[in-house]
Short mmCIF file of C-alpha atoms in Angstrom, two decimals:
data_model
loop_
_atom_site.label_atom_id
_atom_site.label_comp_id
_atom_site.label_asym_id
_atom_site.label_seq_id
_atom_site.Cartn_x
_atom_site.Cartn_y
_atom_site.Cartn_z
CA UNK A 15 80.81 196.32 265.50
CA UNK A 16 81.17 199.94 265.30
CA UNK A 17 79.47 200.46 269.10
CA UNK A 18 82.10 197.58 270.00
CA UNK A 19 84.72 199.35 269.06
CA UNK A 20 83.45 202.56 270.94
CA UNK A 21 83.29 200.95 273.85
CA UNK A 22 86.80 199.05 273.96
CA UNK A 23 88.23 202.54 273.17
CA UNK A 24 85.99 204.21 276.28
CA UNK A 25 87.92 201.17 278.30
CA UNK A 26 91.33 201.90 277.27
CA UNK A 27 90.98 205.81 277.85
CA UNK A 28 89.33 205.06 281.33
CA UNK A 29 92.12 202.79 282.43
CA UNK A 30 94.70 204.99 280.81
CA UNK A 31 93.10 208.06 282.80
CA UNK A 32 92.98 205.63 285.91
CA UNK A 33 97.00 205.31 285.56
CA UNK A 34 97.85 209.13 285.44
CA UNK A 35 95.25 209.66 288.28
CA UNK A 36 97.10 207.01 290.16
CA UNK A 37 100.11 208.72 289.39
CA UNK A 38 99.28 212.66 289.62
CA UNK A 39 98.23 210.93 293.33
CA UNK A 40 101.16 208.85 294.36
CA UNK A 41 103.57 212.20 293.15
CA UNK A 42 101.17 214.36 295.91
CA UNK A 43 101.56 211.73 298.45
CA UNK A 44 105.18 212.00 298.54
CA UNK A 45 105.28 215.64 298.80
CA UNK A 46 102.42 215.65 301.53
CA UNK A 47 104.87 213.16 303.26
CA UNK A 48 108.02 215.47 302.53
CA UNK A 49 106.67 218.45 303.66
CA UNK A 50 105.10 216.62 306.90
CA UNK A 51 108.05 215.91 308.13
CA UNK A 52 109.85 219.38 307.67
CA UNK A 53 107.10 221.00 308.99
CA UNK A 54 107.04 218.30 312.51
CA UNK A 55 110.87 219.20 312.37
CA UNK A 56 110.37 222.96 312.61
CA UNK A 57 107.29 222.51 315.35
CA UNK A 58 109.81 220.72 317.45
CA UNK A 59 112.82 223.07 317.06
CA UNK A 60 110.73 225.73 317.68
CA UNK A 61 109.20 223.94 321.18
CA UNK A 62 105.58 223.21 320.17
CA UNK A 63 103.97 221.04 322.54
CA UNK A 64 105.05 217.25 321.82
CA UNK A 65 100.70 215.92 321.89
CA UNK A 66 100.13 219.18 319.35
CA UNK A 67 102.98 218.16 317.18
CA UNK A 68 101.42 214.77 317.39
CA UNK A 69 97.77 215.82 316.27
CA UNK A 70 98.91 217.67 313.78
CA UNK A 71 100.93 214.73 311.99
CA UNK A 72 98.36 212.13 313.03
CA UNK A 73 95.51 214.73 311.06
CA UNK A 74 97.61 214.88 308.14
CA UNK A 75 97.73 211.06 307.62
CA UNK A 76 94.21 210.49 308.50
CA UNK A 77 93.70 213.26 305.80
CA UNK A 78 95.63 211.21 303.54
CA UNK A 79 94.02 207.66 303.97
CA UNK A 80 89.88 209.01 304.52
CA UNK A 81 89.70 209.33 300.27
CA UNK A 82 91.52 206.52 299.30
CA UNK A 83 89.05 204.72 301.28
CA UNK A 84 86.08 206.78 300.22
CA UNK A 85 87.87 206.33 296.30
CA UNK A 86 87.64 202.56 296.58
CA UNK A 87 83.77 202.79 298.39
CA UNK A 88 82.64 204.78 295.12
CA UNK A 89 83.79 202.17 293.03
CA UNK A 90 82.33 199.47 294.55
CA UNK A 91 79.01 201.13 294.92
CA UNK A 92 79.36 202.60 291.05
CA UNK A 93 79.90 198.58 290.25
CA UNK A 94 77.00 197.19 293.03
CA UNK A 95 77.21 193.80 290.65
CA UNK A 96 77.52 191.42 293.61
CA UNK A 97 75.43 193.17 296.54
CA UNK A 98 75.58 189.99 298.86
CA UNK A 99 79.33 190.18 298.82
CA UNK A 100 80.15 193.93 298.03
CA UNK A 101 77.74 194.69 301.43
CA UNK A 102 80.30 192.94 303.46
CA UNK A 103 83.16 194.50 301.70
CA UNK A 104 82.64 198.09 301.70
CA UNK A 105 81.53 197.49 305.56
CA UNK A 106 84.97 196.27 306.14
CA UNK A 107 86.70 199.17 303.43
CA UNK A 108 85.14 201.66 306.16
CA UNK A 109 87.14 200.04 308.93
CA UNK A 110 89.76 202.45 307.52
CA UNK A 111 87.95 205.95 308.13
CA UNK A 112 86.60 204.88 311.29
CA UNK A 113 89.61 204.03 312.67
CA UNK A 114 91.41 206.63 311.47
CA UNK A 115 88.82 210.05 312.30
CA UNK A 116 88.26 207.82 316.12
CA UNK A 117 92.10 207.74 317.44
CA UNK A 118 92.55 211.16 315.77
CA UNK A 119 90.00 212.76 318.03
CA UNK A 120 90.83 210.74 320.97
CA UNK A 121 94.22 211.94 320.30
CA UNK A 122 93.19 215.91 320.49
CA UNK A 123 90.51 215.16 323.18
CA UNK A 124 92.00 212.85 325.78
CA UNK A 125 89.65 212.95 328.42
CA UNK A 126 86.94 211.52 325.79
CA UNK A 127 89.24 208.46 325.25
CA UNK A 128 87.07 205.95 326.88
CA UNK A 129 84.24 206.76 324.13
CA UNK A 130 86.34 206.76 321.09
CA UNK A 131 88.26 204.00 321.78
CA UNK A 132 85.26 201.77 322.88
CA UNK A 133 83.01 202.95 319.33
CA UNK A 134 86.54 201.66 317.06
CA UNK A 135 86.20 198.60 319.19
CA UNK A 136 82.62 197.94 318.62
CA UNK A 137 83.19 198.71 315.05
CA UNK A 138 86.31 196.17 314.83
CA UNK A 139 84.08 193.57 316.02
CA UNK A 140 81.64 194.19 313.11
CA UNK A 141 84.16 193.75 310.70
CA UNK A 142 85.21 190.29 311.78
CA UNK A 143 81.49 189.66 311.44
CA UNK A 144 81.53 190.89 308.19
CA UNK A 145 84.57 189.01 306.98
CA UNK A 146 83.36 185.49 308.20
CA UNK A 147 79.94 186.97 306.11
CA UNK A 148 82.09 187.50 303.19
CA UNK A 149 83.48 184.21 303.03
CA UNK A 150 80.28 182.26 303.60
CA UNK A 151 78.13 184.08 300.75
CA UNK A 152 81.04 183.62 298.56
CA UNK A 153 81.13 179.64 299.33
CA UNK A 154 77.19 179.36 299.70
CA UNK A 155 76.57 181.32 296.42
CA UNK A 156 79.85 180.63 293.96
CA UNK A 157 80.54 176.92 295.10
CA UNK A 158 79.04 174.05 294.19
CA UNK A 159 77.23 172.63 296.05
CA UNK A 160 77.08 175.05 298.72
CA UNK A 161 78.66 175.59 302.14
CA UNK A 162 77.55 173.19 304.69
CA UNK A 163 77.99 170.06 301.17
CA UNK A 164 81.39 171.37 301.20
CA UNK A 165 82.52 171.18 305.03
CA UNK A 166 80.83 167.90 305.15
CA UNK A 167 82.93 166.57 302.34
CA UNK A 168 85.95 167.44 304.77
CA UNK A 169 88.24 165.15 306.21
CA UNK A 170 88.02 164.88 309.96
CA UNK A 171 90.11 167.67 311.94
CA UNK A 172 91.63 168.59 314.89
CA UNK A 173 91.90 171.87 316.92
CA UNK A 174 94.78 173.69 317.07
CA UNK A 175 97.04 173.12 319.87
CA UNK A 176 96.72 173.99 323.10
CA UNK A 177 92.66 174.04 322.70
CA UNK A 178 93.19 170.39 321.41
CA UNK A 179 94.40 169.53 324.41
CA UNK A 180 90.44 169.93 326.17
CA UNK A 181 88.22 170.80 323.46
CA UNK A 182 86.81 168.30 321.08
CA UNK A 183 86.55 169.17 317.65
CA UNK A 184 82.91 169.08 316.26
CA UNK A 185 81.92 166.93 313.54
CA UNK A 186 82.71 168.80 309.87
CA UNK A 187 79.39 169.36 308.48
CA UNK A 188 76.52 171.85 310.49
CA UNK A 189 78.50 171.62 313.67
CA UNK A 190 81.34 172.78 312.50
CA UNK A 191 79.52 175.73 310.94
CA UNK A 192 78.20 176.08 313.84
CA UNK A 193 81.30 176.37 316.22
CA UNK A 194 82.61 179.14 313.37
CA UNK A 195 79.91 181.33 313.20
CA UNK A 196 79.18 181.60 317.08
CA UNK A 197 82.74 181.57 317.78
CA UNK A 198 82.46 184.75 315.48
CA UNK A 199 79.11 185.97 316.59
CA UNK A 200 80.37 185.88 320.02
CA UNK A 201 82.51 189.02 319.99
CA UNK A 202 79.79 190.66 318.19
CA UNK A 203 77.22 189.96 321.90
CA UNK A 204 80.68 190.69 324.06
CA UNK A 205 82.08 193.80 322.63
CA UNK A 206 78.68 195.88 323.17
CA UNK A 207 78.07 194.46 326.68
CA UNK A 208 81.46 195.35 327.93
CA UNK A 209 81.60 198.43 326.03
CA UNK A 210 78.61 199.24 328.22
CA UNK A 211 79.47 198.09 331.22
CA UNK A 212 83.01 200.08 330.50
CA UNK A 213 80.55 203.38 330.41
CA UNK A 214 79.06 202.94 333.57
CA UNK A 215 82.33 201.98 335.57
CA UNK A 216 83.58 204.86 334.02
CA UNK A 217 81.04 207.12 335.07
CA UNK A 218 81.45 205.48 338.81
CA UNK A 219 84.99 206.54 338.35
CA UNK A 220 86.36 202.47 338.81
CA UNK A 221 87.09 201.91 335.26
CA UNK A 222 90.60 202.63 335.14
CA UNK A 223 91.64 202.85 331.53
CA UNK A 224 95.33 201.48 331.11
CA UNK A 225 95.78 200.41 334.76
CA UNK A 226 96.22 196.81 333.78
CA UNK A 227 97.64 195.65 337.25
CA UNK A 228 95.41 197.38 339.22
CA UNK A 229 92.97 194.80 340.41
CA UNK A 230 90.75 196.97 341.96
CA UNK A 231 89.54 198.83 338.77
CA UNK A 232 87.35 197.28 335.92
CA UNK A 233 89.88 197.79 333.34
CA UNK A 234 92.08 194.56 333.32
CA UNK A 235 88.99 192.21 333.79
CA UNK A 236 86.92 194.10 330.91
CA UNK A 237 90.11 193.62 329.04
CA UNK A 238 90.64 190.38 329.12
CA UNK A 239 87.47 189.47 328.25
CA UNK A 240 87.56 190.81 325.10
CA UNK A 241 91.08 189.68 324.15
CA UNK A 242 89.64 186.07 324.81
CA UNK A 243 86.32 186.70 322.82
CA UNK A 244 88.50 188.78 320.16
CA UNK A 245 91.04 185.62 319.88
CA UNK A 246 88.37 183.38 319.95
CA UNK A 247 86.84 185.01 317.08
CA UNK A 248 89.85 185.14 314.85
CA UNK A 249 90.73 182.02 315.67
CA UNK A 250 87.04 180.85 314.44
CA UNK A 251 87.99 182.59 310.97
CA UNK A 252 91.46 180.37 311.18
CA UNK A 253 89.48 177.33 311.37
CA UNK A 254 87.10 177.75 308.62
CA UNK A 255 90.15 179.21 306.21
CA UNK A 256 92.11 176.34 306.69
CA UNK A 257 88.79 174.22 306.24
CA UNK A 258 87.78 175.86 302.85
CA UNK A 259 91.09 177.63 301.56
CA UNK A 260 90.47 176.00 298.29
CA UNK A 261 87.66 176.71 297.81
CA UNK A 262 88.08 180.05 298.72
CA UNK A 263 90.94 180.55 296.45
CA UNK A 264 89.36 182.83 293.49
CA UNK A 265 88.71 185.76 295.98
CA UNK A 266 92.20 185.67 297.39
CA UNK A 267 91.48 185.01 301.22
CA UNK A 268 94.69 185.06 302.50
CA UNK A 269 95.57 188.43 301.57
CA UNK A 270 91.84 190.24 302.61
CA UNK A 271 92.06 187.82 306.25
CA UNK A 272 96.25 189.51 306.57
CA UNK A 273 95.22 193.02 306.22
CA UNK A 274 91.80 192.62 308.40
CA UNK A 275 94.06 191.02 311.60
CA UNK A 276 96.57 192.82 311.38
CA UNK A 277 94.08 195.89 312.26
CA UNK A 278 92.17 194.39 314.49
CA UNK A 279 94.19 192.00 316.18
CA UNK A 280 97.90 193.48 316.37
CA UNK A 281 96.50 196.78 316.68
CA UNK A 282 95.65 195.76 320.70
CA UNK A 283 98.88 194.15 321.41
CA UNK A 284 100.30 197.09 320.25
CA UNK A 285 98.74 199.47 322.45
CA UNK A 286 99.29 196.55 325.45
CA UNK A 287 102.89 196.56 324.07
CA UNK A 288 103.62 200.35 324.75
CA UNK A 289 101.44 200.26 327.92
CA UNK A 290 104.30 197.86 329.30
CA UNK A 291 106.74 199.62 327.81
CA UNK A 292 105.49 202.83 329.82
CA UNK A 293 105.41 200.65 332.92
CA UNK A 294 108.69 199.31 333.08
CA UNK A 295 110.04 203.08 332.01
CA UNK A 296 111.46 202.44 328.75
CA UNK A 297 109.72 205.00 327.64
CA UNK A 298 110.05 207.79 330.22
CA UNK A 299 107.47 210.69 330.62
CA UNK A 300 108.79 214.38 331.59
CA UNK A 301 105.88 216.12 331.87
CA UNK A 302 108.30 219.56 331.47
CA UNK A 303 109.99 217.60 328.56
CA UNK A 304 106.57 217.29 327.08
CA UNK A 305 104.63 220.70 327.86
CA UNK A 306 101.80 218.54 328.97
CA UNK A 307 99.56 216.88 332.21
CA UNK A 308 99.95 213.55 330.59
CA UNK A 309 100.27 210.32 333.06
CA UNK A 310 101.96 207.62 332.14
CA UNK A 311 99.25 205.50 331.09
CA UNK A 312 97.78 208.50 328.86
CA UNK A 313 100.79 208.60 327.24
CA UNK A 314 100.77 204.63 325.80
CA UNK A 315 97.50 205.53 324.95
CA UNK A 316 97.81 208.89 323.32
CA UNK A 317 100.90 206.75 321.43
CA UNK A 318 98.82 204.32 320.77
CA UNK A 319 95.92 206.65 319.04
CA UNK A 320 99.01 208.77 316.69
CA UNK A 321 100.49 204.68 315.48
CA UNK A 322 96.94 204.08 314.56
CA UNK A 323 96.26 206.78 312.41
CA UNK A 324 99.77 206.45 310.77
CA UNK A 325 99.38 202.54 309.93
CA UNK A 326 95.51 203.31 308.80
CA UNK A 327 97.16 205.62 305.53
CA UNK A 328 98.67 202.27 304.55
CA UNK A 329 95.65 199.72 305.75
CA UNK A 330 93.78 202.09 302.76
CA UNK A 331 96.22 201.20 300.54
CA UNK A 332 96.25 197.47 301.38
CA UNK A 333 92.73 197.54 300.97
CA UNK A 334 92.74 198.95 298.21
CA UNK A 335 94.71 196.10 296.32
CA UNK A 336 93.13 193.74 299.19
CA UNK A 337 89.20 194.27 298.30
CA UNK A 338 89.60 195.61 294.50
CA UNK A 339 86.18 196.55 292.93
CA UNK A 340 87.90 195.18 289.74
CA UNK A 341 86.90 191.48 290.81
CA UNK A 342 82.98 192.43 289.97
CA UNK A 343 83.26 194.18 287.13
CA UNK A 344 82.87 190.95 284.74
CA UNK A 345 79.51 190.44 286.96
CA UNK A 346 76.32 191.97 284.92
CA UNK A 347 74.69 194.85 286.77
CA UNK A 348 71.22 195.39 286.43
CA UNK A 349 70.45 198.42 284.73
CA UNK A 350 67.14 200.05 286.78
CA UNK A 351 69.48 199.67 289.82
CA UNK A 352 70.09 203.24 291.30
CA UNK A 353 72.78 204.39 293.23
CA UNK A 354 70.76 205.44 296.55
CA UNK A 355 69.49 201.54 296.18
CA UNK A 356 73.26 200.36 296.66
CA UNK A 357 73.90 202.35 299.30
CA UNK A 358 70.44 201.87 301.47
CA UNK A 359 71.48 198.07 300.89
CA UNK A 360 74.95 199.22 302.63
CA UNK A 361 73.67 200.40 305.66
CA UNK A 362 70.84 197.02 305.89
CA UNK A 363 72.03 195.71 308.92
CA UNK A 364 69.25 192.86 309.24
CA UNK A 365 71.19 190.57 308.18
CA UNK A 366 73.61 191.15 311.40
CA UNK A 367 70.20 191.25 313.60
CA UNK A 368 68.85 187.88 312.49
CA UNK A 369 72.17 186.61 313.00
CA UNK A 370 72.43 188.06 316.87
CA UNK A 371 68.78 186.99 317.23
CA UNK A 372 69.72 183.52 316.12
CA UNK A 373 72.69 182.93 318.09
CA UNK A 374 70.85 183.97 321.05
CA UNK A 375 67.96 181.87 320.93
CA UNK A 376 70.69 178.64 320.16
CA UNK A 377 72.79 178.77 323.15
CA UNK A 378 69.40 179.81 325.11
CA UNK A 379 67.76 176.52 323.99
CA UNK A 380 71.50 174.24 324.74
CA UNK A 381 71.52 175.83 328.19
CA UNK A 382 68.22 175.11 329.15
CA UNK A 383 69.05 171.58 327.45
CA UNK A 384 71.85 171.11 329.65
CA UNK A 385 70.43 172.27 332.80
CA UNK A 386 67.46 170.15 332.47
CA UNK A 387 69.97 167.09 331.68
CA UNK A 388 71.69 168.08 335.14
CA UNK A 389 68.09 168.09 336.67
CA UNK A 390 67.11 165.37 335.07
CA UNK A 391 70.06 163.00 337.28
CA UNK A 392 68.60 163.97 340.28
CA UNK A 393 64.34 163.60 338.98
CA UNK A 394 65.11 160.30 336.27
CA UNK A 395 63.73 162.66 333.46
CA UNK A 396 65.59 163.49 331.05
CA UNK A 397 64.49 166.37 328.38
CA UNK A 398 64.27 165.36 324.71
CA UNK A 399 67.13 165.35 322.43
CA UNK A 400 67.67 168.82 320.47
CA UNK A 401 66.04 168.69 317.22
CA UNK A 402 69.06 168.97 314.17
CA UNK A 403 69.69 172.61 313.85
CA UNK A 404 69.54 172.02 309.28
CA UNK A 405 65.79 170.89 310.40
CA UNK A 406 64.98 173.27 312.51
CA UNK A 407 66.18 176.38 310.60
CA UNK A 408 64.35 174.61 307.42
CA UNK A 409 60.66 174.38 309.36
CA UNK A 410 61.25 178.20 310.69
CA UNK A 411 61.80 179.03 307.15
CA UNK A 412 58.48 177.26 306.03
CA UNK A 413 56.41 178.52 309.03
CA UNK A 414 57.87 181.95 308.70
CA UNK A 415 56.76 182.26 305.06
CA UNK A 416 53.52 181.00 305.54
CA UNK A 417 53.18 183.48 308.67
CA UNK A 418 54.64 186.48 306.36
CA UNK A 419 51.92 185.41 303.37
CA UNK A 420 49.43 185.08 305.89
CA UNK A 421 50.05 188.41 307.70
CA UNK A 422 50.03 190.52 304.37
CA UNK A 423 47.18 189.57 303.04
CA UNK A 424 48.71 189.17 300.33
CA UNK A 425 51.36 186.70 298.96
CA UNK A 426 54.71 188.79 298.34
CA UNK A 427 56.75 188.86 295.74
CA UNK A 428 59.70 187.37 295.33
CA UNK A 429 61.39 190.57 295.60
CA UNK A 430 59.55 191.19 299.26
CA UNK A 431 60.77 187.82 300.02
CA UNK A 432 64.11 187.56 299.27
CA UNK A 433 65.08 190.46 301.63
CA UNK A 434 64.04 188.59 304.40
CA UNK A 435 67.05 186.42 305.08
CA UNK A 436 67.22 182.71 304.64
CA UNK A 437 63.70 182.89 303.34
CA UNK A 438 64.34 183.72 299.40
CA UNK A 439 66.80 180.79 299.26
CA UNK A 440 63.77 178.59 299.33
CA UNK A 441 62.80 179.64 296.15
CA UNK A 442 66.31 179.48 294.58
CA UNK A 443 66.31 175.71 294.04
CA UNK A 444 68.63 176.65 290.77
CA UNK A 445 71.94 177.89 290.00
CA UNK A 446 70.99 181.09 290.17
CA UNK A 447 71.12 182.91 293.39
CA UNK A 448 69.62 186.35 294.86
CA UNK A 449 71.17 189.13 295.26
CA UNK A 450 69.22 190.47 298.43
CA UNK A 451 67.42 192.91 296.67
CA UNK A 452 65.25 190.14 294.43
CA UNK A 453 67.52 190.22 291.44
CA UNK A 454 69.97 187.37 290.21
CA UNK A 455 73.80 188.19 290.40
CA UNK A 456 75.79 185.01 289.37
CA UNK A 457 75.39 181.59 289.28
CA UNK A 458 77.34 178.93 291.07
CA UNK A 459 80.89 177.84 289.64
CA UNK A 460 80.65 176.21 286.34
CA UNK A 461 77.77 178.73 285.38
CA UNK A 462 80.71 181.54 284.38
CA UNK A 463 80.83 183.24 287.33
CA UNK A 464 83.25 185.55 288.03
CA UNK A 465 84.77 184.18 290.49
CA UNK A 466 84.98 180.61 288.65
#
């Protein structure tokens, strides 16, 4: 009773200290802010350069948001409870810092745009990966009785209109899954290839960043090919929100899926917004007004880098109320577990690989399918149907843990096992469920999860 007591009272002095912090910081936020703006004022009276004035405001902000992020990534990792969720979190927290420290430098260093811009790009499509992750662990792990039960169980749907209007919607069940996580998975494969191929038009000197009428530079084809993979992405993530919303419900979805689009999806119309407001000269460019050798399509992009590391102070502090470590701390957290273990697990990006590696060898197999259908009018032989994809993933789970015993020498251990993914979940028949590491985190609703 006594140790009880003890350790309500450490609670109430932690959360009481928590407050004041949260205070003592909001009070030095406001003066940081104050005294920003006084000291922009007196740059500008005193005819500092308009991109130096710029940096200097954009660095103070990005100074500002880096440790609330790096606050709430502490927490989480000091309360690792729930690693097959918190993984996927604190990759998307970092959005934040990434973000920020890229347009800042772009900002300072223009002629390096191309590079910064395209590594915040690659990283935005990680973290739609990460948040269609999120929501599947949740539903596979906390709902009863697990994902692809649950979609089946759904009425028949449509598509959103105009893709209604020529694409059928799959069957809810596996298929549906299946349009989701390539649709997501998609942007993931596009965003590195174009990235790439942005690099070496670049270095041919055809890339033409911001010339988005030109059609003789790379830019506005590269760029439209990753709005439409972007959109069809996050338009993937609609579908399977409005498919398992209530299901969802515990972890708050709507407010996590607001505050990850409006980063990574209005953040491009944005900078297409003040590119064609550069165009059509409603913003004018003096190069004497401005001290600088700015074009006009730098300057929509150099605009473009200073609003982004503004709005990223107050994405941290959306996150921070969007992605609380508070919802884990009711979650027991295994007490050999080290902090250098939850952060190794942070950075394990095989789950992302096997997920690549799987949504490669899919769409390989249905395009040789398809072409040997087509072949197959002209010949009168037709290829066998395509085995169920439940089927097939469940033999490459049983062949690949035979192979892995086999291999060893040695059976492994369940904890060797359940880091290879999809593989421990064979030996999880029960409630509970691994945590990706070998140890047991929760239990599926109705066994007092948190999240129930």
């Amino acid at each position: 009773m006594v140790q009880r007591e003890d350790g309500d009272q450490r609670a109430v002095m932690s959360g009481l200290f928590r407050k004041v912090l949260k205070t003592v910081w909001v009070l030095i936020n406001i003066v940081v802010l104050i005294a920003l703006a006084l000291s922009a004022w007196d740059m500008h009276r005193n005819r500092r350069a308009a991109h130096f004035i710029a940096w200097f405001v954009a660095g103070v902000f990005v100074l500002l948001a880096v440790p609330i992020t790096f606050y709430e990534v502490a927490q989480h990792l000091e309360n690792y409870r729930m690693p097959r969720l918190q993984r996927h979190v604190i990759r998307i927290l970092f959005m934040v810092p990434i973000y920020a420290v890229d347009c800042w430098l772009a900002l300072r260093f223009k002629d390096g745009t191309i590079y910064f811009d395209t590594i915040r790009e690659c990283y935005e499509a990680y973290v739609i990966y990460n948040f269609y992750a999120y929501c599947t662990v949740y539903l596979q792990e906390f709902c009863n009785p697990g994902l692809e039960q649950i979609i089946a169980r759904k009425p028949p749907a449509r598509h959103i209109w105009p893709i209604s209007a020529f694409l059928d919607f799959p069957r809810m069940g596996e298929p549906f899954l299946r349009l989701c996580r390539h649709g997501v998975i998609n942007y993931v494969v596009v965003r590195p290839l174009t990235t790439a191929l942005a690099f070496v038009s670049e270095a041919n000197g055809v890339y033409g960043d911001g010339q988005i009428l030109n059609p003789l530079v790379a830019y506005p084809y590269l760029a439209l090919l990753n709005n439409v993979s972007q959109a069809w992405a996050m338009y993937c993530l609609i579908l399977l929100y409005r498919a398992t919303h209530e299901e969802l419900a515990p972890i708050r979805p709507f407010y996590k899926f607001c505050t990850v689009k409006a980063v990574v999806f209005l953040s491009f119309w944005q900078g297409q917004t003040l590119l064609f407001m550069v165009k059509m000269q409603w913003i004018k460019v003096s190069q004497r007004e401005t001290k600088t050798d700015y074009d006009a399509a730098e300057v929509a992009t150099a605009m473009q880098e200073f609003l982004i590391c503004v709005e990223m102070f107050f994405a941290a502090i959306a996150h921070s109320y969007a992605f609380p470590p508070s919802e884990y701390f009711g979650a027991q957290i295994p007490k050999e577990r080290r902090m250098i273990d939850n952060i190794a697990d942070m950075f394990d990006l095989r789950d992302v690989y096997h997920d690549v590696v799987n949504y490669g060898e899919s769409n390989q197999e249905r395009l040789s399918h398809r072409w040997m259908s087509f072949v197959g009018l002209f010949t009168g032989k037709q290829p066998p149907p395509l085995a169920s994809p439940s089927t097939k993933v469940r033999g490459q789970q049983e062949s690949e843990f035979a192979r892995l015993v086999d291999s060893s020498g040695r059976p492994m251990s369940d904890v060797e096992m359940s880091r290879i993914p999809g593989i421990g979940s064979l030996n999880n028949g029960g409630s509970e469920r691994s945590a990706g590491d070998g140890r047991v985190y929760g239990e599926r609703s109705g066994g007092g999860s948190r999240f129930d």
